[in-house]
GROMACS .gro file of C-alpha atoms in nm:
model
  311
    1MET     CA    1  -1.955  -3.806   1.318
    2GLN     CA    2  -1.602  -3.807   1.180
    3PRO     CA    3  -1.368  -3.558   1.353
    4LEU     CA    4  -1.281  -3.251   1.148
    5VAL     CA    5  -0.937  -3.257   0.982
    6SER     CA    6  -0.774  -2.932   0.868
    7ILE     CA    7  -0.526  -2.925   0.581
    8ILE     CA    8  -0.300  -2.621   0.531
    9THR     CA    9  -0.151  -2.583   0.184
   10PRO     CA   10   0.081  -2.289   0.111
   11CYS     CA   11   0.124  -2.212  -0.258
   12TYR     CA   12   0.351  -1.986  -0.459
   13ASN     CA   13   0.323  -1.982  -0.839
   14GLY     CA   14   0.156  -2.321  -0.854
   15GLU     CA   15  -0.038  -2.294  -1.180
   16GLU     CA   16   0.131  -2.603  -1.329
   17TYR     CA   17   0.053  -2.845  -1.046
   18LEU     CA   18  -0.201  -2.697  -0.801
   19ALA     CA   19  -0.500  -2.857  -0.975
   20SER     CA   20  -0.355  -3.207  -0.928
   21CYS     CA   21  -0.310  -3.142  -0.557
   22LEU     CA   22  -0.665  -3.007  -0.518
   23ASP     CA   23  -0.811  -3.300  -0.715
   24SER     CA   24  -0.634  -3.541  -0.480
   25VAL     CA   25  -0.791  -3.368  -0.179
   26LEU     CA   26  -1.137  -3.391  -0.336
   27ALA     CA   27  -1.080  -3.764  -0.401
   28GLN     CA   28  -1.027  -3.846  -0.032
   29THR     CA   29  -1.226  -4.130   0.126
   30TYR     CA   30  -1.271  -3.911   0.433
   31ASP     CA   31  -1.566  -3.671   0.445
   32ASN     CA   32  -1.504  -3.408   0.714
   33VAL     CA   33  -1.229  -3.179   0.586
   34GLU     CA   34  -1.139  -2.813   0.624
   35PHE     CA   35  -0.900  -2.715   0.344
   36ILE     CA   36  -0.704  -2.391   0.384
   37LEU     CA   37  -0.518  -2.274   0.074
   38VAL     CA   38  -0.281  -1.982   0.128
   39ASN     CA   39  -0.162  -1.806  -0.187
   40ASP     CA   40   0.177  -1.661  -0.093
   41GLY     CA   41   0.181  -1.372  -0.339
   42SER     CA   42   0.175  -1.574  -0.661
   43ASN     CA   43   0.207  -1.381  -0.985
   44ASP     CA   44   0.083  -1.656  -1.216
   45LYS     CA   45  -0.264  -1.814  -1.252
   46THR     CA   46  -0.273  -1.965  -0.903
   47ALA     CA   47  -0.555  -1.732  -0.792
   48LEU     CA   48  -0.772  -1.822  -1.092
   49ILE     CA   49  -0.726  -2.194  -1.028
   50ALA     CA   50  -0.802  -2.151  -0.657
   51GLU     CA   51  -1.123  -1.961  -0.731
   52ALA     CA   52  -1.232  -2.224  -0.983
   53TYR     CA   53  -1.225  -2.496  -0.714
   54LYS     CA   54  -1.454  -2.323  -0.464
   55GLU     CA   55  -1.769  -2.480  -0.606
   56LYS     CA   56  -1.608  -2.824  -0.636
   57PHE     CA   57  -1.518  -2.824  -0.267
   58LYS     CA   58  -1.867  -2.704  -0.177
   59LEU     CA   59  -2.023  -2.990  -0.373
   60ARG     CA   60  -1.789  -3.236  -0.199
   61GLY     CA   61  -1.908  -3.104   0.138
   62TYR     CA   62  -1.566  -2.976   0.238
   63ILE     CA   63  -1.492  -2.640   0.401
   64TYR     CA   64  -1.277  -2.443   0.158
   65ILE     CA   65  -1.088  -2.135   0.275
   66TYR     CA   66  -0.878  -1.939   0.028
   67ILE     CA   67  -0.641  -1.670   0.155
   68TYR     CA   68  -0.414  -1.437  -0.040
   69GLN     CA   69  -0.113  -1.269   0.121
   70GLU     CA   70   0.183  -1.072  -0.008
   71ASN     CA   71   0.484  -1.296  -0.059
   72LYS     CA   72   0.637  -1.366   0.282
   73GLY     CA   73   0.753  -1.727   0.256
   74VAL     CA   74   0.609  -2.066   0.340
   75SER     CA   75   0.623  -2.033   0.720
   76ALA     CA   76   0.423  -1.710   0.710
   77ALA     CA   77   0.170  -1.883   0.487
   78VAL     CA   78   0.144  -2.173   0.732
   79ASN     CA   79   0.086  -1.924   1.014
   80LYS     CA   80  -0.214  -1.784   0.825
   81GLY     CA   81  -0.364  -2.131   0.836
   82LEU     CA   82  -0.274  -2.195   1.198
   83GLU     CA   83  -0.457  -1.877   1.299
   84ILE     CA   84  -0.792  -2.006   1.177
   85LEU     CA   85  -0.789  -2.386   1.162
   86ASN     CA   86  -1.064  -2.568   1.353
   87GLY     CA   87  -0.983  -2.935   1.306
   88LYS     CA   88  -0.931  -3.187   1.585
   89TYR     CA   89  -0.636  -3.296   1.371
   90PHE     CA   90  -0.436  -3.111   1.110
   91MET     CA   91  -0.172  -3.172   0.848
   92LEU     CA   92   0.026  -2.977   0.591
   93ALA     CA   93   0.028  -3.062   0.222
   94ASP     CA   94   0.259  -2.907  -0.035
   95SER     CA   95   0.079  -2.766  -0.336
   96ASP     CA   96   0.295  -2.961  -0.582
   97ASP     CA   97   0.238  -3.303  -0.422
   98ILE     CA   98  -0.051  -3.550  -0.431
   99LEU     CA   99  -0.253  -3.707  -0.148
  100GLU     CA  100  -0.335  -4.075  -0.189
  101LYS     CA  101  -0.709  -4.137  -0.153
  102ASP     CA  102  -0.681  -4.283   0.201
  103CYS     CA  103  -0.430  -4.025   0.322
  104ILE     CA  104  -0.661  -3.865   0.575
  105ARG     CA  105  -0.872  -4.163   0.676
  106SER     CA  106  -0.585  -4.398   0.760
  107LYS     CA  107  -0.412  -4.143   0.983
  108VAL     CA  108  -0.732  -4.037   1.160
  109GLU     CA  109  -0.824  -4.398   1.232
  110TYR     CA  110  -0.484  -4.455   1.390
  111LEU     CA  111  -0.505  -4.143   1.608
  112GLU     CA  112  -0.860  -4.224   1.715
  113ARG     CA  113  -0.748  -4.574   1.824
  114ASN     CA  114  -0.433  -4.447   1.996
  115THR     CA  115  -0.547  -4.149   2.200
  116GLU     CA  116  -0.210  -4.107   2.374
  117ILE     CA  117  -0.040  -4.035   2.039
  118ALA     CA  118   0.000  -3.669   1.937
  119LEU     CA  119   0.170  -3.725   1.603
  120VAL     CA  120   0.154  -4.002   1.346
  121ALA     CA  121   0.369  -4.053   1.037
  122ALA     CA  122   0.294  -4.278   0.742
  123ARG     CA  123   0.485  -4.333   0.417
  124ALA     CA  124   0.521  -4.146   0.091
  125LYS     CA  125   0.625  -4.267  -0.251
  126VAL     CA  126   0.862  -4.055  -0.457
  127VAL     CA  127   0.807  -3.982  -0.825
  128ASN     CA  128   0.952  -3.747  -1.085
  129GLU     CA  129   0.726  -3.490  -1.246
  130ARG     CA  130   0.818  -3.630  -1.588
  131ASN     CA  131   0.657  -3.965  -1.503
  132ILE     CA  132   0.439  -3.956  -1.193
  133ASN     CA  133   0.324  -4.315  -1.254
  134LYS     CA  134   0.672  -4.455  -1.186
  135THR     CA  135   0.778  -4.486  -0.821
  136ILE     CA  136   1.150  -4.414  -0.776
  137GLY     CA  137   1.171  -4.430  -0.397
  138TYR     CA  138   0.995  -4.415  -0.062
  139LEU     CA  139   1.000  -4.179   0.237
  140TYR     CA  140   0.930  -4.309   0.587
  141ASN     CA  141   1.066  -4.284   0.939
  142LYS     CA  142   1.316  -4.559   1.017
  143SER     CA  143   1.469  -4.446   1.347
  144LYS     CA  144   1.331  -4.448   1.702
  145ASN     CA  145   1.447  -4.103   1.821
  146TRP     CA  146   1.252  -3.877   1.588
  147CYS     CA  147   1.331  -3.553   1.773
  148GLU     CA  148   1.705  -3.580   1.715
  149ASP     CA  149   1.723  -3.786   1.401
  150ILE     CA  150   1.506  -3.548   1.202
  151VAL     CA  151   1.802  -3.307   1.192
  152TYR     CA  152   2.139  -3.471   1.228
  153ASN     CA  153   2.131  -3.851   1.227
  154GLY     CA  154   1.893  -3.931   0.942
  155GLY     CA  155   1.615  -4.185   0.944
  156VAL     CA  156   1.334  -3.933   0.998
  157GLU     CA  157   1.164  -3.756   0.709
  158CYS     CA  158   1.056  -3.391   0.688
  159CYS     CA  159   0.799  -3.456   0.416
  160CYS     CA  160   0.497  -3.275   0.559
  161GLY     CA  161   0.229  -3.488   0.393
  162ILE     CA  162   0.314  -3.807   0.581
  163TYR     CA  163   0.226  -3.652   0.919
  164MET     CA  164  -0.096  -3.580   1.102
  165ILE     CA  165  -0.101  -3.386   1.429
  166LYS     CA  166  -0.343  -3.364   1.720
  167THR     CA  167  -0.429  -2.994   1.721
  168GLU     CA  168  -0.469  -2.945   2.096
  169ARG     CA  169  -0.121  -3.086   2.161
  170PHE     CA  170   0.030  -2.855   1.903
  171PHE     CA  171  -0.135  -2.545   2.050
  172TYR     CA  172  -0.023  -2.653   2.396
  173ILE     CA  173   0.330  -2.580   2.271
  174TYR     CA  174   0.233  -2.288   2.046
  175PRO     CA  175  -0.061  -2.115   2.220
  176GLN     CA  176   0.009  -1.806   2.006
  177ARG     CA  177  -0.091  -2.015   1.700
  178SER     CA  178   0.222  -1.926   1.506
  179ILE     CA  179   0.570  -2.061   1.439
  180PHE     CA  180   0.896  -1.879   1.370
  181GLU     CA  181   0.879  -1.733   1.020
  182SER     CA  182   1.153  -1.821   0.776
  183ARG     CA  183   1.177  -1.874   0.401
  184TYR     CA  184   1.365  -2.201   0.450
  185GLY     CA  185   1.080  -2.429   0.551
  186GLN     CA  186   0.838  -2.492   0.832
  187ASN     CA  187   0.861  -2.859   0.924
  188TYR     CA  188   1.132  -2.833   1.191
  189GLN     CA  189   0.931  -2.568   1.376
  190ILE     CA  190   0.619  -2.781   1.378
  191LEU     CA  191   0.762  -3.126   1.437
  192ILE     CA  192   1.059  -3.101   1.675
  193PRO     CA  193   0.878  -2.978   1.991
  194LEU     CA  194   0.598  -3.231   1.937
  195MET     CA  195   0.851  -3.509   1.894
  196TYR     CA  196   1.020  -3.410   2.219
  197TYR     CA  197   0.718  -3.367   2.446
  198PHE     CA  198   0.465  -3.621   2.319
  199LYS     CA  199   0.433  -3.980   2.204
  200TYR     CA  200   0.437  -4.047   1.833
  201GLY     CA  201   0.351  -4.343   1.616
  202LYS     CA  202   0.371  -4.464   1.259
  203ILE     CA  203   0.172  -4.665   1.009
  204ASP     CA  204   0.291  -4.848   0.700
  205ASN     CA  205   0.031  -4.704   0.463
  206ILE     CA  206   0.156  -4.507   0.164
  207VAL     CA  207  -0.053  -4.193   0.199
  208TYR     CA  208   0.129  -3.931  -0.007
  209THR     CA  209   0.309  -3.885  -0.337
  210TYR     CA  210   0.615  -3.663  -0.318
  211VAL     CA  211   0.683  -3.516  -0.662
  212ILE     CA  212   1.040  -3.417  -0.750
  213ARG     CA  213   1.037  -3.099  -0.954
  214ASP     CA  214   1.335  -3.027  -1.178
  215ASP     CA  215   1.334  -2.661  -1.077
  216SER     CA  216   1.305  -2.714  -0.699
  217LEU     CA  217   1.591  -2.586  -0.481
  218SER     CA  218   1.663  -2.930  -0.340
  219HIS     CA  219   1.706  -3.086  -0.684
  220LYS     CA  220   1.910  -2.840  -0.884
  221LYS     CA  221   2.265  -2.714  -0.858
  222GLU     CA  222   2.286  -2.389  -0.663
  223PRO     CA  223   2.562  -2.130  -0.622
  224LEU     CA  224   2.770  -2.192  -0.311
  225LYS     CA  225   2.657  -1.866  -0.148
  226ASN     CA  226   2.293  -1.981  -0.173
  227ILE     CA  227   2.372  -2.318  -0.018
  228LEU     CA  228   2.556  -2.158   0.275
  229LYS     CA  229   2.277  -1.905   0.322
  230ARG     CA  230   2.022  -2.185   0.339
  231TYR     CA  231   2.221  -2.370   0.604
  232ASP     CA  232   2.239  -2.050   0.808
  233GLY     CA  233   1.863  -2.026   0.766
  234TYR     CA  234   1.817  -2.376   0.907
  235ILE     CA  235   2.037  -2.289   1.203
  236GLU     CA  236   1.826  -1.979   1.271
  237ILE     CA  237   1.511  -2.192   1.255
  238LEU     CA  238   1.653  -2.444   1.502
  239GLU     CA  239   1.775  -2.177   1.741
  240ASN     CA  240   1.422  -2.037   1.756
  241THR     CA  241   1.245  -2.374   1.761
  242THR     CA  242   1.453  -2.523   2.042
  243LYS     CA  243   1.353  -2.233   2.268
  244TYR     CA  244   1.050  -2.450   2.341
  245LEU     CA  245   1.271  -2.730   2.480
  246PRO     CA  246   1.424  -2.749   2.831
  247ASP     CA  247   1.747  -2.546   2.856
  248ASP     CA  248   1.986  -2.837   2.918
  249TYR     CA  249   1.846  -3.040   2.632
  250ARG     CA  250   1.840  -2.733   2.408
  251LYS     CA  251   2.214  -2.675   2.462
  252TYR     CA  252   2.291  -3.040   2.388
  253TYR     CA  253   2.064  -3.036   2.081
  254MET     CA  254   2.200  -2.715   1.935
  255LYS     CA  255   2.563  -2.821   1.982
  256LYS     CA  256   2.496  -3.125   1.766
  257CYS     CA  257   2.314  -2.905   1.512
  258TYR     CA  258   2.605  -2.659   1.495
  259ILE     CA  259   2.845  -2.945   1.429
  260TYR     CA  260   2.613  -3.100   1.171
  261TYR     CA  261   2.580  -2.779   0.970
  262ALA     CA  262   2.950  -2.694   1.006
  263VAL     CA  263   3.021  -3.027   0.838
  264LYS     CA  264   2.758  -2.959   0.570
  265LYS     CA  265   2.910  -2.617   0.497
  266PHE     CA  266   3.264  -2.754   0.477
  267GLU     CA  267   3.169  -3.046   0.252
  268SER     CA  268   2.964  -2.816   0.027
  269CYS     CA  269   3.272  -2.598  -0.026
  270LEU     CA  270   3.463  -2.900  -0.154
  271ASN     CA  271   3.240  -2.901  -0.464
  272PHE     CA  272   3.341  -2.546  -0.559
  273PRO     CA  273   3.679  -2.386  -0.640
  274ASN     CA  274   3.674  -2.146  -0.345
  275ILE     CA  275   3.977  -2.214  -0.125
  276ASP     CA  276   3.906  -1.925   0.110
  277LEU     CA  277   3.561  -2.050   0.208
  278ALA     CA  278   3.682  -2.409   0.233
  279LYS     CA  279   3.956  -2.295   0.469
  280LYS     CA  280   3.708  -2.086   0.670
  281TYR     CA  281   3.471  -2.376   0.733
  282PHE     CA  282   3.756  -2.623   0.790
  283ASN     CA  283   3.880  -2.393   1.067
  284GLU     CA  284   3.525  -2.363   1.200
  285LEU     CA  285   3.508  -2.741   1.230
  286LYS     CA  286   3.830  -2.745   1.431
  287GLN     CA  287   3.660  -2.540   1.703
  288PHE     CA  288   3.443  -2.838   1.794
  289ASN     CA  289   3.569  -3.131   1.996
  290ILE     CA  290   3.545  -3.385   1.713
  291ASN     CA  291   3.780  -3.619   1.531
  292MET     CA  292   3.928  -3.412   1.247
  293LEU     CA  293   4.128  -3.685   1.069
  294ASN     CA  294   3.872  -3.753   0.795
  295TYR     CA  295   3.801  -3.383   0.736
  296ARG     CA  296   4.174  -3.303   0.726
  297ARG     CA  297   4.221  -3.566   0.454
  298LYS     CA  298   3.933  -3.421   0.255
  299TYR     CA  299   4.072  -3.070   0.291
  300LEU     CA  300   4.424  -3.167   0.181
  301LYS     CA  301   4.285  -3.364  -0.114
  302TYR     CA  302   4.076  -3.062  -0.211
  303ARG     CA  303   4.378  -2.827  -0.196
  304LEU     CA  304   4.584  -3.070  -0.405
  305LYS     CA  305   4.309  -3.092  -0.667
  306LEU     CA  306   4.290  -2.714  -0.697
  307LEU     CA  307   4.669  -2.692  -0.726
  308LEU     CA  308   4.681  -2.953  -1.001
  309ASN     CA  309   4.402  -2.777  -1.190
  310LEU     CA  310   4.597  -2.453  -1.164
  311ILE     CA  311   4.914  -2.618  -1.296
   0.00000   0.00000   0.00000
């Protein structure tokens, strides 16, 4: 018998796209699935759509669990799923994305062949919601050190749908069946400890379609205060997640994260006419033992631009 695979899908106000996601789950070429949909306090028609799919999942032979909670953020929604999942393997799927038909099967087959692997990543294609039939890019892991490169070196993707995780390895790290709750995402909390402690592998299959939404936070211009708040949120996530790593490595890891986000904050300020914040984060950068020449040039160029605009 095929091993059970659990899918956790948090959803907030997903009436425009949830059906496409659910249809893609039902179209899987894999037959033993537990699907856990967590409605994170939606105030649109998400609940009606979720209820309408109960019978469809039953006819497909899939376990379908629908949970409603007051709005607490995506990590809290994921925790609802982690509390109850039963699969030998599990994955997350965003409610506005689409699973390719072999998404589950190809990853399970790899993990069944490679029993020493705790985490596998495949590929995703990127589309825009205005034309989901046109591929505009690809997401896949290109580096070798996933644990570090997922945050500050690049080359490792956070797209949840490309991963599948061996459940017993995950609960070895998180026996409490919960991750740190934040409104800024859940993938760091889930992936980083696994990437540190266990072997991981990858396959070339395109298993997921990542849909760019025009109104998503990552694809629209935000006020500077929101951007800085989000970076602080990521730092808080990492401070809590790295508690599961050895102390020496945690200190090394977090130092690089602090530098990475100090740079991100400083460079974000350069896109806004706020000299006080730019100065603040430039001075914050100077506290680290890094080469400041490039950042000093950027800061002086920024000050000159603001002066010329004022004149």
